[in-house]
Amino acid sequence: MTEGKRAASSSKTSISLYEFYALGIERLIERAPWELERAVSKYHERFLVEQRCLGLAILLLIGEEQVPQALIRDQAMPGFEDQTRSSVNQAVFLRALRHYFVSKQLNQVRADMVLERMHSYVQESREASKQDQNPLNAMLHTMICRVPPQDETQRQQYATRVEKIYDYIEGLVEGSLLKRYAVTT
């Protein structure tokens, strides 16, 4: 590690992966631009729910890179590092999501339902990445299956929205969280 990187990382506040997700979930659910919208119809309500699940899935996938390497080294059997990283990441994410629901006086079982709903976005994204395809297109396809667009124009708006959600979350993680915090445990 270079001197400049050491100085930059030492000026950041150390947080756990759980705290990273707690901050990300709170900002994503309460401050994301699409959360400021109100559902005007059942169709729009379904779309807002899918945006939330898609956004959380992207946060989960981006956050996977933040799982401390020492944690993987200590817990993984040789050859199973990726599976361990994914399992640890998902468990910590679910714990933070449950905490969010409890803090908002909602049933924490809803967190399990949200994670289950996110699962297909995560799976489709990972499968697309393995096949050297665009993971966002795979997520878009899942969204289209769940809330079919009414016409081609709306389908294009979905594609634009998926890209904007990714850009927003990447900016949240890279531009806000990781500039101030270092995930260490």
PDB file of C-alpha atoms in Angstrom:
ATOM      1  CA  MET A   1       0.000   0.000   0.000  1.00  0.00           C
ATOM      2  CA  THR A   2       1.410   3.404  -0.940  1.00  0.00           C
ATOM      3  CA  GLU A   3       1.828   6.234   1.560  1.00  0.00           C
ATOM      4  CA  GLY A   4      -0.992   8.201  -0.063  1.00  0.00           C
ATOM      5  CA  LYS A   5      -3.421   5.277   0.216  1.00  0.00           C
ATOM      6  CA  ARG A   6      -2.402   4.644   3.836  1.00  0.00           C
ATOM      7  CA  ALA A   7      -3.009   8.269   4.733  1.00  0.00           C
ATOM      8  CA  ALA A   8      -6.363   8.304   2.942  1.00  0.00           C
ATOM      9  CA  SER A   9      -7.505   5.072   4.554  1.00  0.00           C
ATOM     10  CA  SER A  10      -6.315   6.140   8.023  1.00  0.00           C
ATOM     11  CA  SER A  11      -8.357   9.359   7.766  1.00  0.00           C
ATOM     12  CA  LYS A  12     -11.511   7.333   7.177  1.00  0.00           C
ATOM     13  CA  THR A  13     -13.647   6.034   9.986  1.00  0.00           C
ATOM     14  CA  SER A  14     -13.498   2.261  10.324  1.00  0.00           C
ATOM     15  CA  ILE A  15     -16.878   0.545  10.187  1.00  0.00           C
ATOM     16  CA  SER A  16     -18.092  -3.021  10.024  1.00  0.00           C
ATOM     17  CA  LEU A  17     -19.761  -4.540   6.993  1.00  0.00           C
ATOM     18  CA  TYR A  18     -23.001  -4.459   9.000  1.00  0.00           C
ATOM     19  CA  GLU A  19     -22.653  -0.698   9.539  1.00  0.00           C
ATOM     20  CA  PHE A  20     -21.849  -0.243   5.850  1.00  0.00           C
ATOM     21  CA  TYR A  21     -25.104  -1.971   4.935  1.00  0.00           C
ATOM     22  CA  ALA A  22     -27.123  -0.213   7.626  1.00  0.00           C
ATOM     23  CA  LEU A  23     -26.020   3.158   6.242  1.00  0.00           C
ATOM     24  CA  GLY A  24     -26.579   2.088   2.638  1.00  0.00           C
ATOM     25  CA  ILE A  25     -30.030   0.610   3.270  1.00  0.00           C
ATOM     26  CA  GLU A  26     -31.211   3.640   5.210  1.00  0.00           C
ATOM     27  CA  ARG A  27     -30.008   6.050   2.520  1.00  0.00           C
ATOM     28  CA  LEU A  28     -31.338   3.898  -0.287  1.00  0.00           C
ATOM     29  CA  ILE A  29     -34.810   3.346   1.126  1.00  0.00           C
ATOM     30  CA  GLU A  30     -35.396   6.766   2.643  1.00  0.00           C
ATOM     31  CA  ARG A  31     -33.437   9.167   0.463  1.00  0.00           C
ATOM     32  CA  ALA A  32     -33.347   7.628  -3.000  1.00  0.00           C
ATOM     33  CA  PRO A  33     -35.052   9.816  -5.615  1.00  0.00           C
ATOM     34  CA  TRP A  34     -37.603   7.140  -6.519  1.00  0.00           C
ATOM     35  CA  GLU A  35     -38.645   6.829  -2.857  1.00  0.00           C
ATOM     36  CA  LEU A  36     -39.951  10.374  -3.002  1.00  0.00           C
ATOM     37  CA  GLU A  37     -42.625   9.290  -5.472  1.00  0.00           C
ATOM     38  CA  ARG A  38     -46.041   8.153  -4.367  1.00  0.00           C
ATOM     39  CA  ALA A  39     -47.726   5.247  -6.047  1.00  0.00           C
ATOM     40  CA  VAL A  40     -50.622   6.515  -8.134  1.00  0.00           C
ATOM     41  CA  SER A  41     -51.945   3.136  -9.210  1.00  0.00           C
ATOM     42  CA  LYS A  42     -51.479  -0.534  -8.388  1.00  0.00           C
ATOM     43  CA  TYR A  43     -49.245  -0.824 -11.449  1.00  0.00           C
ATOM     44  CA  HIS A  44     -47.080   2.082 -10.291  1.00  0.00           C
ATOM     45  CA  GLU A  45     -46.951   0.642  -6.767  1.00  0.00           C
ATOM     46  CA  ARG A  46     -45.647  -2.680  -8.138  1.00  0.00           C
ATOM     47  CA  PHE A  47     -43.044  -0.784 -10.141  1.00  0.00           C
ATOM     48  CA  LEU A  48     -41.880   1.149  -7.051  1.00  0.00           C
ATOM     49  CA  VAL A  49     -41.559  -2.120  -5.110  1.00  0.00           C
ATOM     50  CA  GLU A  50     -39.462  -3.605  -7.897  1.00  0.00           C
ATOM     51  CA  GLN A  51     -37.244  -0.510  -8.002  1.00  0.00           C
ATOM     52  CA  ARG A  52     -36.629  -0.911  -4.281  1.00  0.00           C
ATOM     53  CA  CYS A  53     -35.771  -4.604  -4.646  1.00  0.00           C
ATOM     54  CA  LEU A  54     -33.555  -3.906  -7.648  1.00  0.00           C
ATOM     55  CA  GLY A  55     -31.753  -1.130  -5.784  1.00  0.00           C
ATOM     56  CA  LEU A  56     -31.184  -3.287  -2.730  1.00  0.00           C
ATOM     57  CA  ALA A  57     -29.927  -6.131  -4.938  1.00  0.00           C
ATOM     58  CA  ILE A  58     -27.410  -3.788  -6.558  1.00  0.00           C
ATOM     59  CA  LEU A  59     -26.296  -2.585  -3.106  1.00  0.00           C
ATOM     60  CA  LEU A  60     -25.854  -6.212  -2.019  1.00  0.00           C
ATOM     61  CA  LEU A  61     -23.792  -7.032  -5.109  1.00  0.00           C
ATOM     62  CA  ILE A  62     -21.608  -3.926  -4.877  1.00  0.00           C
ATOM     63  CA  GLY A  63     -21.158  -4.487  -1.151  1.00  0.00           C
ATOM     64  CA  GLU A  64     -19.874  -7.991  -1.751  1.00  0.00           C
ATOM     65  CA  GLU A  65     -16.559  -6.414  -2.711  1.00  0.00           C
ATOM     66  CA  GLN A  66     -16.394  -4.873   0.772  1.00  0.00           C
ATOM     67  CA  VAL A  67     -16.377  -8.174   2.673  1.00  0.00           C
ATOM     68  CA  PRO A  68     -13.071  -8.015   4.587  1.00  0.00           C
ATOM     69  CA  GLN A  69     -10.505 -10.406   3.105  1.00  0.00           C
ATOM     70  CA  ALA A  70      -9.390 -11.523   6.580  1.00  0.00           C
ATOM     71  CA  LEU A  71     -12.932 -12.718   7.282  1.00  0.00           C
ATOM     72  CA  ILE A  72     -12.921 -14.849   4.139  1.00  0.00           C
ATOM     73  CA  ARG A  73      -9.442 -16.191   4.841  1.00  0.00           C
ATOM     74  CA  ASP A  74     -10.454 -17.200   8.383  1.00  0.00           C
ATOM     75  CA  GLN A  75     -13.815 -18.781   7.537  1.00  0.00           C
ATOM     76  CA  ALA A  76     -13.513 -20.254   4.043  1.00  0.00           C
ATOM     77  CA  MET A  77     -12.469 -23.741   3.197  1.00  0.00           C
ATOM     78  CA  PRO A  78      -9.847 -23.718   0.440  1.00  0.00           C
ATOM     79  CA  GLY A  79     -11.543 -23.389  -2.937  1.00  0.00           C
ATOM     80  CA  PHE A  80     -14.795 -22.035  -1.483  1.00  0.00           C
ATOM     81  CA  GLU A  81     -13.797 -18.407  -0.992  1.00  0.00           C
ATOM     82  CA  ASP A  82     -16.407 -17.000  -3.405  1.00  0.00           C
ATOM     83  CA  GLN A  83     -19.244 -18.986  -1.832  1.00  0.00           C
ATOM     84  CA  THR A  84     -18.120 -17.930   1.640  1.00  0.00           C
ATOM     85  CA  ARG A  85     -17.923 -14.269   0.592  1.00  0.00           C
ATOM     86  CA  SER A  86     -21.422 -14.475  -0.868  1.00  0.00           C
ATOM     87  CA  SER A  87     -22.877 -16.234   2.185  1.00  0.00           C
ATOM     88  CA  VAL A  88     -21.256 -13.891   4.692  1.00  0.00           C
ATOM     89  CA  ASN A  89     -22.294 -10.897   2.629  1.00  0.00           C
ATOM     90  CA  GLN A  90     -25.907 -12.021   2.368  1.00  0.00           C
ATOM     91  CA  ALA A  91     -26.141 -12.858   6.082  1.00  0.00           C
ATOM     92  CA  VAL A  92     -24.785  -9.456   7.113  1.00  0.00           C
ATOM     93  CA  PHE A  93     -27.032  -7.683   4.595  1.00  0.00           C
ATOM     94  CA  LEU A  94     -30.108  -9.532   5.904  1.00  0.00           C
ATOM     95  CA  ARG A  95     -29.212  -8.638   9.485  1.00  0.00           C
ATOM     96  CA  ALA A  96     -28.956  -4.944   8.539  1.00  0.00           C
ATOM     97  CA  LEU A  97     -32.203  -5.112   6.557  1.00  0.00           C
ATOM     98  CA  ARG A  98     -34.010  -6.734   9.507  1.00  0.00           C
ATOM     99  CA  HIS A  99     -32.657  -4.017  11.785  1.00  0.00           C
ATOM    100  CA  TYR A 100     -34.015  -1.374   9.410  1.00  0.00           C
ATOM    101  CA  PHE A 101     -37.486  -2.946   9.452  1.00  0.00           C
ATOM    102  CA  VAL A 102     -37.495  -3.259  13.252  1.00  0.00           C
ATOM    103  CA  SER A 103     -36.316   0.357  13.664  1.00  0.00           C
ATOM    104  CA  LYS A 104     -39.249   1.466  11.486  1.00  0.00           C
ATOM    105  CA  GLN A 105     -41.594  -0.632  13.639  1.00  0.00           C
ATOM    106  CA  LEU A 106     -42.290  -3.053  10.826  1.00  0.00           C
ATOM    107  CA  ASN A 107     -42.266  -6.819  11.087  1.00  0.00           C
ATOM    108  CA  GLN A 108     -38.720  -8.083  10.478  1.00  0.00           C
ATOM    109  CA  VAL A 109     -40.192 -11.031   8.557  1.00  0.00           C
ATOM    110  CA  ARG A 110     -40.754  -8.524   5.765  1.00  0.00           C
ATOM    111  CA  ALA A 111     -36.971  -8.257   5.450  1.00  0.00           C
ATOM    112  CA  ASP A 112     -36.846 -11.969   4.615  1.00  0.00           C
ATOM    113  CA  MET A 113     -39.555 -11.442   1.995  1.00  0.00           C
ATOM    114  CA  VAL A 114     -37.641  -8.519   0.477  1.00  0.00           C
ATOM    115  CA  LEU A 115     -34.441 -10.582   0.344  1.00  0.00           C
ATOM    116  CA  GLU A 116     -36.342 -13.409  -1.312  1.00  0.00           C
ATOM    117  CA  ARG A 117     -37.752 -10.942  -3.853  1.00  0.00           C
ATOM    118  CA  MET A 118     -34.227  -9.598  -4.487  1.00  0.00           C
ATOM    119  CA  HIS A 119     -32.868 -13.100  -5.034  1.00  0.00           C
ATOM    120  CA  SER A 120     -33.801 -13.348  -8.717  1.00  0.00           C
ATOM    121  CA  TYR A 121     -32.155  -9.977  -9.449  1.00  0.00           C
ATOM    122  CA  VAL A 122     -28.973 -11.179  -7.756  1.00  0.00           C
ATOM    123  CA  GLN A 123     -29.059 -14.581  -9.465  1.00  0.00           C
ATOM    124  CA  GLU A 124     -29.738 -13.167 -12.927  1.00  0.00           C
ATOM    125  CA  SER A 125     -26.960 -10.615 -12.478  1.00  0.00           C
ATOM    126  CA  ARG A 126     -24.436 -13.232 -11.384  1.00  0.00           C
ATOM    127  CA  GLU A 127     -25.404 -15.585 -14.197  1.00  0.00           C
ATOM    128  CA  ALA A 128     -25.041 -12.803 -16.776  1.00  0.00           C
ATOM    129  CA  SER A 129     -21.616 -11.880 -15.375  1.00  0.00           C
ATOM    130  CA  LYS A 130     -20.454 -15.501 -15.646  1.00  0.00           C
ATOM    131  CA  GLN A 131     -21.485 -15.485 -19.304  1.00  0.00           C
ATOM    132  CA  ASP A 132     -19.753 -12.128 -19.951  1.00  0.00           C
ATOM    133  CA  GLN A 133     -23.089 -10.396 -20.475  1.00  0.00           C
ATOM    134  CA  ASN A 134     -24.353  -7.137 -19.012  1.00  0.00           C
ATOM    135  CA  PRO A 135     -25.758  -7.805 -15.507  1.00  0.00           C
ATOM    136  CA  LEU A 136     -27.978  -4.720 -15.707  1.00  0.00           C
ATOM    137  CA  ASN A 137     -29.703  -6.119 -18.795  1.00  0.00           C
ATOM    138  CA  ALA A 138     -30.409  -9.308 -16.862  1.00  0.00           C
ATOM    139  CA  MET A 139     -31.898  -7.267 -14.011  1.00  0.00           C
ATOM    140  CA  LEU A 140     -33.938  -5.277 -16.514  1.00  0.00           C
ATOM    141  CA  HIS A 141     -35.307  -8.525 -17.928  1.00  0.00           C
ATOM    142  CA  THR A 142     -36.376  -9.635 -14.432  1.00  0.00           C
ATOM    143  CA  MET A 143     -38.091  -6.312 -13.823  1.00  0.00           C
ATOM    144  CA  ILE A 144     -39.887  -6.534 -17.179  1.00  0.00           C
ATOM    145  CA  CYS A 145     -41.126 -10.022 -16.306  1.00  0.00           C
ATOM    146  CA  ARG A 146     -42.461  -8.824 -12.949  1.00  0.00           C
ATOM    147  CA  VAL A 147     -44.009  -5.550 -14.090  1.00  0.00           C
ATOM    148  CA  PRO A 148     -44.513  -5.789 -17.858  1.00  0.00           C
ATOM    149  CA  PRO A 149     -44.187  -2.439 -19.611  1.00  0.00           C
ATOM    150  CA  GLN A 150     -47.293  -1.242 -21.394  1.00  0.00           C
ATOM    151  CA  ASP A 151     -45.431  -0.364 -24.619  1.00  0.00           C
ATOM    152  CA  GLU A 152     -41.957  -0.014 -26.146  1.00  0.00           C
ATOM    153  CA  THR A 153     -41.546   3.554 -24.891  1.00  0.00           C
ATOM    154  CA  GLN A 154     -42.160   2.416 -21.346  1.00  0.00           C
ATOM    155  CA  ARG A 155     -39.707  -0.454 -21.842  1.00  0.00           C
ATOM    156  CA  GLN A 156     -37.050   2.084 -22.824  1.00  0.00           C
ATOM    157  CA  GLN A 157     -37.919   4.112 -19.730  1.00  0.00           C
ATOM    158  CA  TYR A 158     -37.399   0.966 -17.635  1.00  0.00           C
ATOM    159  CA  ALA A 159     -33.943   0.490 -19.178  1.00  0.00           C
ATOM    160  CA  THR A 160     -33.042   4.102 -18.437  1.00  0.00           C
ATOM    161  CA  ARG A 161     -34.345   3.759 -14.878  1.00  0.00           C
ATOM    162  CA  VAL A 162     -32.286   0.610 -14.219  1.00  0.00           C
ATOM    163  CA  GLU A 163     -29.137   2.424 -15.355  1.00  0.00           C
ATOM    164  CA  LYS A 164     -29.987   5.453 -13.208  1.00  0.00           C
ATOM    165  CA  ILE A 165     -30.580   3.243 -10.168  1.00  0.00           C
ATOM    166  CA  TYR A 166     -27.192   1.603 -10.690  1.00  0.00           C
ATOM    167  CA  ASP A 167     -25.490   4.970 -11.119  1.00  0.00           C
ATOM    168  CA  TYR A 168     -27.201   6.320  -8.006  1.00  0.00           C
ATOM    169  CA  ILE A 169     -26.149   3.358  -5.858  1.00  0.00           C
ATOM    170  CA  GLU A 170     -22.623   3.301  -7.247  1.00  0.00           C
ATOM    171  CA  GLY A 171     -22.399   7.016  -6.419  1.00  0.00           C
ATOM    172  CA  LEU A 172     -23.787   6.348  -2.945  1.00  0.00           C
ATOM    173  CA  VAL A 173     -21.215   3.638  -2.276  1.00  0.00           C
ATOM    174  CA  GLU A 174     -18.176   5.093  -4.046  1.00  0.00           C
ATOM    175  CA  GLY A 175     -18.900   8.782  -3.673  1.00  0.00           C
ATOM    176  CA  SER A 176     -20.311   8.873  -0.178  1.00  0.00           C
ATOM    177  CA  LEU A 177     -19.809   5.776   1.951  1.00  0.00           C
ATOM    178  CA  LEU A 178     -16.333   4.713   0.853  1.00  0.00           C
ATOM    179  CA  LYS A 179     -14.998   8.261   0.858  1.00  0.00           C
ATOM    180  CA  ARG A 180     -15.802   8.606   4.558  1.00  0.00           C
ATOM    181  CA  TYR A 181     -15.621   5.032   5.807  1.00  0.00           C
ATOM    182  CA  ALA A 182     -13.378   2.002   5.498  1.00  0.00           C
ATOM    183  CA  VAL A 183     -14.986  -1.411   5.972  1.00  0.00           C
ATOM    184  CA  THR A 184     -12.572  -3.240   8.231  1.00  0.00           C
ATOM    185  CA  THR A 185     -14.536  -5.910  10.098  1.00  0.00           C
TER     186      THR A 185
END
